[in-house]
PDB file of C-alpha atoms in Angstrom:
ATOM      1  CA  MET A  18       6.018  14.952 -14.168  1.00  0.00           C
ATOM      2  CA  ASN A  19       6.243  16.359 -17.668  1.00  0.00           C
ATOM      3  CA  VAL A  20       9.354  15.029 -19.395  1.00  0.00           C
ATOM      4  CA  ARG A  21      10.954  16.351 -22.580  1.00  0.00           C
ATOM      5  CA  GLN A  22      12.558  14.034 -25.107  1.00  0.00           C
ATOM      6  CA  SER A  23      15.989  15.441 -24.183  1.00  0.00           C
ATOM      7  CA  ASP A  24      15.632  15.069 -20.389  1.00  0.00           C
ATOM      8  CA  GLY A  25      17.346  11.654 -20.025  1.00  0.00           C
ATOM      9  CA  TRP A  26      17.401  10.670 -16.341  1.00  0.00           C
ATOM     10  CA  VAL A  27      14.653  12.272 -14.230  1.00  0.00           C
ATOM     11  CA  THR A  28      14.083  12.073 -10.477  1.00  0.00           C
ATOM     12  CA  PHE A  29      10.639  11.526  -8.985  1.00  0.00           C
ATOM     13  CA  HIS A  30       9.988  12.561  -5.372  1.00  0.00           C
ATOM     14  CA  PRO A  31       7.091  10.458  -4.008  1.00  0.00           C
ATOM     15  CA  GLY A  32       4.447  12.329  -2.049  1.00  0.00           C
ATOM     16  CA  LEU A  33       1.954  10.933   0.429  1.00  0.00           C
ATOM     17  CA  VAL A  34      -1.577  10.478  -0.904  1.00  0.00           C
ATOM     18  CA  ARG A  35      -3.111   8.391   1.865  1.00  0.00           C
ATOM     19  CA  ASN A  36      -1.978   7.314   5.313  1.00  0.00           C
ATOM     20  CA  ILE A  37      -3.001   3.913   6.641  1.00  0.00           C
ATOM     21  CA  VAL A  38      -3.147   3.892  10.434  1.00  0.00           C
ATOM     22  CA  PRO A  39      -2.933   0.352  11.847  1.00  0.00           C
ATOM     23  CA  GLN A  40      -5.355  -0.412  14.654  1.00  0.00           C
ATOM     24  CA  VAL A  41      -6.869  -3.375  16.456  1.00  0.00           C
ATOM     25  CA  SER A  42     -10.205  -3.112  18.241  1.00  0.00           C
ATOM     26  CA  THR A  43     -11.659  -5.920  20.366  1.00  0.00           C
ATOM     27  CA  SER A  44     -14.773  -6.352  22.476  1.00  0.00           C
ATOM     28  CA  ASP A  45     -12.642  -7.760  25.309  1.00  0.00           C
ATOM     29  CA  ASP A  46      -8.987  -7.257  26.284  1.00  0.00           C
ATOM     30  CA  ARG A  47      -8.442 -11.027  26.690  1.00  0.00           C
ATOM     31  CA  VAL A  48      -7.283 -10.982  23.056  1.00  0.00           C
ATOM     32  CA  SER A  49      -4.158  -8.851  22.526  1.00  0.00           C
ATOM     33  CA  GLU A  50      -3.166  -6.853  19.452  1.00  0.00           C
ATOM     34  CA  ARG A  51      -0.229  -9.227  18.968  1.00  0.00           C
ATOM     35  CA  GLN A  52      -2.543 -12.279  18.985  1.00  0.00           C
ATOM     36  CA  VAL A  53      -4.805 -10.650  16.392  1.00  0.00           C
ATOM     37  CA  LEU A  54      -1.891  -9.786  14.099  1.00  0.00           C
ATOM     38  CA  ALA A  55      -0.377 -13.271  14.517  1.00  0.00           C
ATOM     39  CA  ALA A  56      -3.704 -14.887  13.581  1.00  0.00           C
ATOM     40  CA  LEU A  57      -4.043 -12.594  10.556  1.00  0.00           C
ATOM     41  CA  ALA A  58      -0.491 -13.363   9.406  1.00  0.00           C
ATOM     42  CA  LYS A  59      -1.244 -17.084   9.703  1.00  0.00           C
ATOM     43  CA  ARG A  60      -4.486 -16.621   7.743  1.00  0.00           C
ATOM     44  CA  LEU A  61      -2.467 -14.875   5.005  1.00  0.00           C
ATOM     45  CA  GLY A  62      -0.057 -17.829   4.957  1.00  0.00           C
ATOM     46  CA  TRP A  63       2.899 -16.077   6.583  1.00  0.00           C
ATOM     47  CA  THR A  64       5.130 -17.312   9.351  1.00  0.00           C
ATOM     48  CA  ASP A  65       6.400 -13.856  10.323  1.00  0.00           C
ATOM     49  CA  VAL A  66       3.880 -11.563  12.016  1.00  0.00           C
ATOM     50  CA  ASP A  67       6.365  -8.684  11.648  1.00  0.00           C
ATOM     51  CA  GLU A  68       5.415  -8.418   7.947  1.00  0.00           C
ATOM     52  CA  LEU A  69       2.207  -6.704   9.109  1.00  0.00           C
ATOM     53  CA  ALA A  70       2.341  -3.144  10.426  1.00  0.00           C
ATOM     54  CA  ALA A  71       1.405  -2.989  14.093  1.00  0.00           C
ATOM     55  CA  PRO A  72      -0.459  -0.091  15.699  1.00  0.00           C
ATOM     56  CA  GLY A  73       1.939   2.846  15.796  1.00  0.00           C
ATOM     57  CA  GLU A  74       3.540   1.989  12.406  1.00  0.00           C
ATOM     58  CA  GLU A  75       1.679   4.393  10.139  1.00  0.00           C
ATOM     59  CA  SER A  76       2.305   4.054   6.415  1.00  0.00           C
ATOM     60  CA  ALA A  77       3.236   7.774   6.356  1.00  0.00           C
ATOM     61  CA  ASP A  78       6.228   6.944   8.558  1.00  0.00           C
ATOM     62  CA  ARG A  79       7.813   4.447   6.150  1.00  0.00           C
ATOM     63  CA  PRO A  80      10.754   5.817   4.170  1.00  0.00           C
ATOM     64  CA  ARG A  81      10.049   7.114   0.668  1.00  0.00           C
ATOM     65  CA  SER A  82      13.170   7.695  -1.392  1.00  0.00           C
ATOM     66  CA  PRO A  83      13.474   9.643  -4.636  1.00  0.00           C
ATOM     67  CA  VAL A  84      13.342   7.400  -7.702  1.00  0.00           C
ATOM     68  CA  LYS A  85      15.685   8.081 -10.638  1.00  0.00           C
ATOM     69  CA  VAL A  86      14.368   6.860 -14.015  1.00  0.00           C
ATOM     70  CA  ASP A  87      15.793   6.995 -17.545  1.00  0.00           C
ATOM     71  CA  SER A  88      13.146   8.507 -19.848  1.00  0.00           C
ATOM     72  CA  LEU A  89      14.791   6.679 -22.788  1.00  0.00           C
ATOM     73  CA  GLY A  90      14.195   9.653 -25.072  1.00  0.00           C
ATOM     74  CA  HIS A  91      10.421   9.595 -24.575  1.00  0.00           C
ATOM     75  CA  ALA A  92       8.453  12.763 -23.960  1.00  0.00           C
ATOM     76  CA  GLY A  93       5.161  13.117 -22.091  1.00  0.00           C
ATOM     77  CA  ARG A  94       3.673  13.010 -18.619  1.00  0.00           C
ATOM     78  CA  PHE A  95       5.050  10.209 -16.450  1.00  0.00           C
ATOM     79  CA  VAL A  96       4.177   8.960 -12.980  1.00  0.00           C
ATOM     80  CA  GLU A  97       6.224   6.880 -10.569  1.00  0.00           C
ATOM     81  CA  ALA A  98       3.775   5.318  -8.091  1.00  0.00           C
ATOM     82  CA  GLU A  99       4.486   3.436  -4.898  1.00  0.00           C
ATOM     83  CA  GLY A 100       2.069   1.736  -2.531  1.00  0.00           C
ATOM     84  CA  VAL A 101       1.487  -0.677   0.296  1.00  0.00           C
ATOM     85  CA  HIS A 102      -1.197  -3.357   0.564  1.00  0.00           C
ATOM     86  CA  ALA A 103      -3.945  -2.455   3.034  1.00  0.00           C
ATOM     87  CA  VAL A 104      -5.903  -5.031   5.032  1.00  0.00           C
ATOM     88  CA  ASP A 105      -9.206  -4.399   6.810  1.00  0.00           C
ATOM     89  CA  ALA A 106     -10.678  -7.440   8.534  1.00  0.00           C
ATOM     90  CA  SER A 107     -13.150  -8.370  11.212  1.00  0.00           C
ATOM     91  CA  PHE A 108     -12.834 -11.463  13.398  1.00  0.00           C
ATOM     92  CA  THR A 109     -14.375 -13.605  16.115  1.00  0.00           C
ATOM     93  CA  VAL A 110     -12.345 -15.518  18.699  1.00  0.00           C
ATOM     94  CA  ALA A 111     -14.021 -18.344  20.620  1.00  0.00           C
ATOM     95  CA  CYS A 112     -13.157 -17.732  24.271  1.00  0.00           C
ATOM     96  CA  PRO A 113     -14.491 -19.594  27.319  1.00  0.00           C
ATOM     97  CA  GLY A 114     -17.678 -17.931  28.489  1.00  0.00           C
ATOM     98  CA  GLN A 115     -18.029 -15.403  25.685  1.00  0.00           C
ATOM     99  CA  ASP A 116     -16.740 -14.926  22.152  1.00  0.00           C
ATOM    100  CA  VAL A 117     -14.524 -11.906  21.477  1.00  0.00           C
ATOM    101  CA  TYR A 118     -15.257  -9.792  18.400  1.00  0.00           C
ATOM    102  CA  GLY A 119     -13.092  -7.219  16.751  1.00  0.00           C
ATOM    103  CA  SER A 120     -11.551  -5.609  13.721  1.00  0.00           C
ATOM    104  CA  VAL A 121      -8.062  -4.930  12.452  1.00  0.00           C
ATOM    105  CA  THR A 122      -6.610  -2.456   9.971  1.00  0.00           C
ATOM    106  CA  THR A 123      -3.003  -2.894   8.892  1.00  0.00           C
ATOM    107  CA  TRP A 124      -0.695  -2.711   5.892  1.00  0.00           C
ATOM    108  CA  PHE A 125       2.235  -4.666   4.492  1.00  0.00           C
ATOM    109  CA  GLY A 126       4.751  -4.726   1.690  1.00  0.00           C
ATOM    110  CA  ASN A 127       5.788  -2.178  -0.844  1.00  0.00           C
ATOM    111  CA  SER A 128       5.076  -2.111  -4.580  1.00  0.00           C
ATOM    112  CA  GLY A 129       6.022   0.277  -7.341  1.00  0.00           C
ATOM    113  CA  ALA A 130       4.858   1.132 -10.849  1.00  0.00           C
ATOM    114  CA  SER A 131       6.117   3.388 -13.632  1.00  0.00           C
ATOM    115  CA  LEU A 132       3.257   4.873 -15.634  1.00  0.00           C
ATOM    116  CA  ALA A 133       3.000   6.989 -18.773  1.00  0.00           C
ATOM    117  CA  CYS A 134      -0.108   9.132 -19.145  1.00  0.00           C
ATOM    118  CA  GLY A 135      -2.023   8.137 -22.269  1.00  0.00           C
ATOM    119  CA  VAL A 136      -0.881   4.511 -21.956  1.00  0.00           C
ATOM    120  CA  ASN A 137      -3.396   2.312 -20.134  1.00  0.00           C
ATOM    121  CA  PRO A 138      -1.423   0.301 -17.527  1.00  0.00           C
ATOM    122  CA  ARG A 139      -3.646  -2.739 -18.213  1.00  0.00           C
ATOM    123  CA  THR A 140      -3.456  -4.111 -14.707  1.00  0.00           C
ATOM    124  CA  LYS A 141      -6.035  -5.339 -12.210  1.00  0.00           C
ATOM    125  CA  GLU A 142      -4.047  -3.796  -9.343  1.00  0.00           C
ATOM    126  CA  SER A 143      -6.495  -1.197  -8.028  1.00  0.00           C
ATOM    127  CA  TRP A 144      -3.774   0.977  -6.495  1.00  0.00           C
ATOM    128  CA  VAL A 145      -2.013   1.304  -9.878  1.00  0.00           C
ATOM    129  CA  GLN A 146      -5.297   2.237 -11.571  1.00  0.00           C
ATOM    130  CA  GLU A 147      -5.970   4.781  -8.808  1.00  0.00           C
ATOM    131  CA  ALA A 148      -2.493   6.327  -9.191  1.00  0.00           C
ATOM    132  CA  TYR A 149      -3.052   6.614 -12.934  1.00  0.00           C
ATOM    133  CA  ARG A 150      -6.491   8.230 -12.536  1.00  0.00           C
ATOM    134  CA  MET A 151      -5.240  10.664  -9.874  1.00  0.00           C
ATOM    135  CA  THR A 152      -2.368  11.846 -12.043  1.00  0.00           C
ATOM    136  CA  CYS A 153      -3.418  11.287 -15.641  1.00  0.00           C
ATOM    137  CA  GLY A 154      -7.238  11.251 -15.584  1.00  0.00           C
ATOM    138  CA  PRO A 155      -9.659   8.501 -16.616  1.00  0.00           C
ATOM    139  CA  LEU A 156      -8.310   5.220 -17.971  1.00  0.00           C
ATOM    140  CA  GLY A 157      -8.746   4.860 -21.722  1.00  0.00           C
ATOM    141  CA  PRO A 158      -9.824   1.762 -23.657  1.00  0.00           C
TER     142      PRO A 158
END
């Protein structure tokens, strides 16, 4: 959004750039989606499997609210970015008689960033760098 020095408070309306569709695929139905997500949550060091989006909880469905920001008298092109953390993993479960193989795609959390075009965000967070590039162009030095 292009902001003038006199604009004061401005409202950003987040739009969807990418939709993450959670899914669990297994070579055998002896391992349920819930078991896979519980094992992944444990691997991530969490006690609550509900932090991970289950199949049917697309990232596009999560609420996105307008964000009101004070421009503090600055002019230029500004971006308000919001994202979730995506997880793609493969796994093997040792089962009697035959191992079960599979993969899982899910997402969790919510993060936000306020960016000014022309000001390198200097972060290693790839989603913030992507939001900057998509809106402002290549990252500078």
